[in-house]
Structures are given as structure tokens and as C-alpha cells.
Short mmCIF file of N, CA and C in Angstrom, two decimals:
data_model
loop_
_atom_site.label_atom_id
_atom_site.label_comp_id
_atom_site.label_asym_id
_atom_site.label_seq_id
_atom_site.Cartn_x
_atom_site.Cartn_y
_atom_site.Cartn_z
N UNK A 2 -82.54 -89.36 -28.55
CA UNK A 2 -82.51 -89.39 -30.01
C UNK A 2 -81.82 -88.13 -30.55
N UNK A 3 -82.03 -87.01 -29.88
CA UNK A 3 -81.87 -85.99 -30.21
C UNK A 3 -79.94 -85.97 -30.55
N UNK A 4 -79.68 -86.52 -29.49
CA UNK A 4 -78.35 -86.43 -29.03
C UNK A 4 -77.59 -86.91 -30.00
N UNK A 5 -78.10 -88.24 -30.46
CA UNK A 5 -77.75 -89.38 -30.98
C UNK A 5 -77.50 -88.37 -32.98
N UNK A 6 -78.74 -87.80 -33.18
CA UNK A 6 -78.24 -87.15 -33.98
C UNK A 6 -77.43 -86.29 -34.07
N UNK A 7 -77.20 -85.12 -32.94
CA UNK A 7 -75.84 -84.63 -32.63
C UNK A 7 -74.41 -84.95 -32.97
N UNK A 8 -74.56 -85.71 -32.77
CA UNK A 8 -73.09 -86.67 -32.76
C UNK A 8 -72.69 -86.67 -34.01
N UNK A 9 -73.90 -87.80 -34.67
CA UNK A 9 -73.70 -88.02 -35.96
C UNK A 9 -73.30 -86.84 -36.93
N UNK A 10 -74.03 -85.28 -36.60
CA UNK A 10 -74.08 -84.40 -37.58
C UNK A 10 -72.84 -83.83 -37.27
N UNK A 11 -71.98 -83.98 -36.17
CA UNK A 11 -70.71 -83.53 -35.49
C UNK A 11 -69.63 -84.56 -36.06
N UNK A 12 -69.63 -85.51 -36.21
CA UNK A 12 -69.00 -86.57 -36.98
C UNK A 12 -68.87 -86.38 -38.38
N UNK A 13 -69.87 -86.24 -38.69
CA UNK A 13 -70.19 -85.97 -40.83
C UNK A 13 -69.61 -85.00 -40.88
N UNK A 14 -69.42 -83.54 -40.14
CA UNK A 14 -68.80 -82.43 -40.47
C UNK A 14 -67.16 -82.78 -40.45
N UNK A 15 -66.98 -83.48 -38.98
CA UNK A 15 -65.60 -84.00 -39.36
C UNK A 15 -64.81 -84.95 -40.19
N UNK A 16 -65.73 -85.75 -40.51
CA UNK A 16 -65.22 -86.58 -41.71
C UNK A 16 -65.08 -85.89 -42.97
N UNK A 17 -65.99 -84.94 -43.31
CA UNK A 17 -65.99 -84.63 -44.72
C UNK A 17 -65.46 -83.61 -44.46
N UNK A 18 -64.45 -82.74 -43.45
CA UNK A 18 -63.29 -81.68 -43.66
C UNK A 18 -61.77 -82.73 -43.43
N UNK A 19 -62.21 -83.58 -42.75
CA UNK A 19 -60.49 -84.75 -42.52
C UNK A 19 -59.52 -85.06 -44.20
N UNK A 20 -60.01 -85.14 -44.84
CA UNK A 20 -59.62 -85.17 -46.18
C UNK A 20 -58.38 -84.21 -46.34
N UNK A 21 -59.41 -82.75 -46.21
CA UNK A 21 -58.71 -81.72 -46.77
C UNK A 21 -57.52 -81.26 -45.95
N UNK A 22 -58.02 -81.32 -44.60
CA UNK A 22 -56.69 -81.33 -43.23
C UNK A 22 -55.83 -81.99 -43.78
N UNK A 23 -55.88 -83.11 -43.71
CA UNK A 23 -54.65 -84.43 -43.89
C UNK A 23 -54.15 -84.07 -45.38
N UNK A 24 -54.48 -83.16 -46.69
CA UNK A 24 -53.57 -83.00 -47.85
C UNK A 24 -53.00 -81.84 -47.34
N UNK A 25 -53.35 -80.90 -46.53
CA UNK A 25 -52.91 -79.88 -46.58
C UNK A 25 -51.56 -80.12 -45.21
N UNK A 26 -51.58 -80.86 -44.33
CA UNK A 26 -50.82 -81.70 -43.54
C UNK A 26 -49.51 -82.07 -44.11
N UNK A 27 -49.88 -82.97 -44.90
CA UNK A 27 -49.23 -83.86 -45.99
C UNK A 27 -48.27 -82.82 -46.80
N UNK A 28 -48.76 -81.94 -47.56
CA UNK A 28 -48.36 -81.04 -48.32
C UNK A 28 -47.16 -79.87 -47.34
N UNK A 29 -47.82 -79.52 -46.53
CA UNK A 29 -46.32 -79.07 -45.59
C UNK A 29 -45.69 -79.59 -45.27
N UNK A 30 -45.50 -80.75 -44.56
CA UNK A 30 -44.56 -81.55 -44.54
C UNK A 30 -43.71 -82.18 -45.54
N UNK A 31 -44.09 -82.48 -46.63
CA UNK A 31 -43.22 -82.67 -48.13
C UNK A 31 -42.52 -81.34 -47.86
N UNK A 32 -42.98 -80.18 -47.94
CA UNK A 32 -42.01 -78.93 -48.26
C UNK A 32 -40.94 -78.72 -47.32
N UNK A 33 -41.45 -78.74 -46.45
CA UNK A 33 -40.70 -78.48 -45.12
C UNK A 33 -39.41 -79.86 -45.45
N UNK A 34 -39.59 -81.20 -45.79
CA UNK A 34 -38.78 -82.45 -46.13
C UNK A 34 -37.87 -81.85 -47.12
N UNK A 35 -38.36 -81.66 -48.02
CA UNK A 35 -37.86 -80.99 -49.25
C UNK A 35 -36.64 -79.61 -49.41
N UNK A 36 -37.09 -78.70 -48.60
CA UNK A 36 -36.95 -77.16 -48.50
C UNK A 36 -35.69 -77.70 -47.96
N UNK A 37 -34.69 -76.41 -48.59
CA UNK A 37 -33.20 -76.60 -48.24
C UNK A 37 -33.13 -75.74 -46.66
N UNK A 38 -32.01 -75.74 -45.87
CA UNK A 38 -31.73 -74.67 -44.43
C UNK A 38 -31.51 -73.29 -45.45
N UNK A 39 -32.58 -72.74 -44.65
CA UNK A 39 -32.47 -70.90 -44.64
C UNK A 39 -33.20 -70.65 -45.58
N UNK A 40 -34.43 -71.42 -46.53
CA UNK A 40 -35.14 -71.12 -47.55
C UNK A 40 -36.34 -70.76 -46.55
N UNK A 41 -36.97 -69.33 -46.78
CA UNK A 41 -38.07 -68.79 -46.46
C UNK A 41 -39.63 -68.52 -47.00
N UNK A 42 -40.05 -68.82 -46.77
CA UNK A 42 -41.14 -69.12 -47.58
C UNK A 42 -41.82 -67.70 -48.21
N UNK A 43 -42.71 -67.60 -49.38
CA UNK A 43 -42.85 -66.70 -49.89
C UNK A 43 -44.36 -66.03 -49.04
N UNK A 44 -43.99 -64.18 -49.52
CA UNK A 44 -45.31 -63.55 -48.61
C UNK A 44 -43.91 -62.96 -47.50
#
């Protein structure tokens, strides 16, 4: 049982951060699509 909740509470953590991965994913890749050769990013 114990285990069984394990999982689950290891699962819920990853589901409810997958969201934010996959915009922030998403979002570099547009730029990087976007971004002309030899544009450097700021910082």
C-alpha cells in the first residue's frame, strides 16, 4: 500500500510541474525558430 502511494505522490508531482516544462520547452523553441543567425541572447 505504502508503495502504491509512492508512486501516486511521485506521479502528482510530475504531472502538476509537466505543464510548466512543456511552455517553457515550447517557448524556446519558438525563439530559437524565430531568432535570426548570430542573434545572442540577452545577459
Amino acid at each position: 500500500m505504502l508503495l502504491g502511494m509512492g508512486l501516486s505522490a511521485i506521479a502528482e508531482y510530475f504531472y502538476q510541474g509537466l505543464p510548466a516544462c512543456l511552455a517553457t520547452l515550447y517557448e524556446g523553441i519558438v525563439t530559437a525558430w524565430n531568432a535570426e543567425e548570430g542573434v545572442k541572447p540577452p545577459g
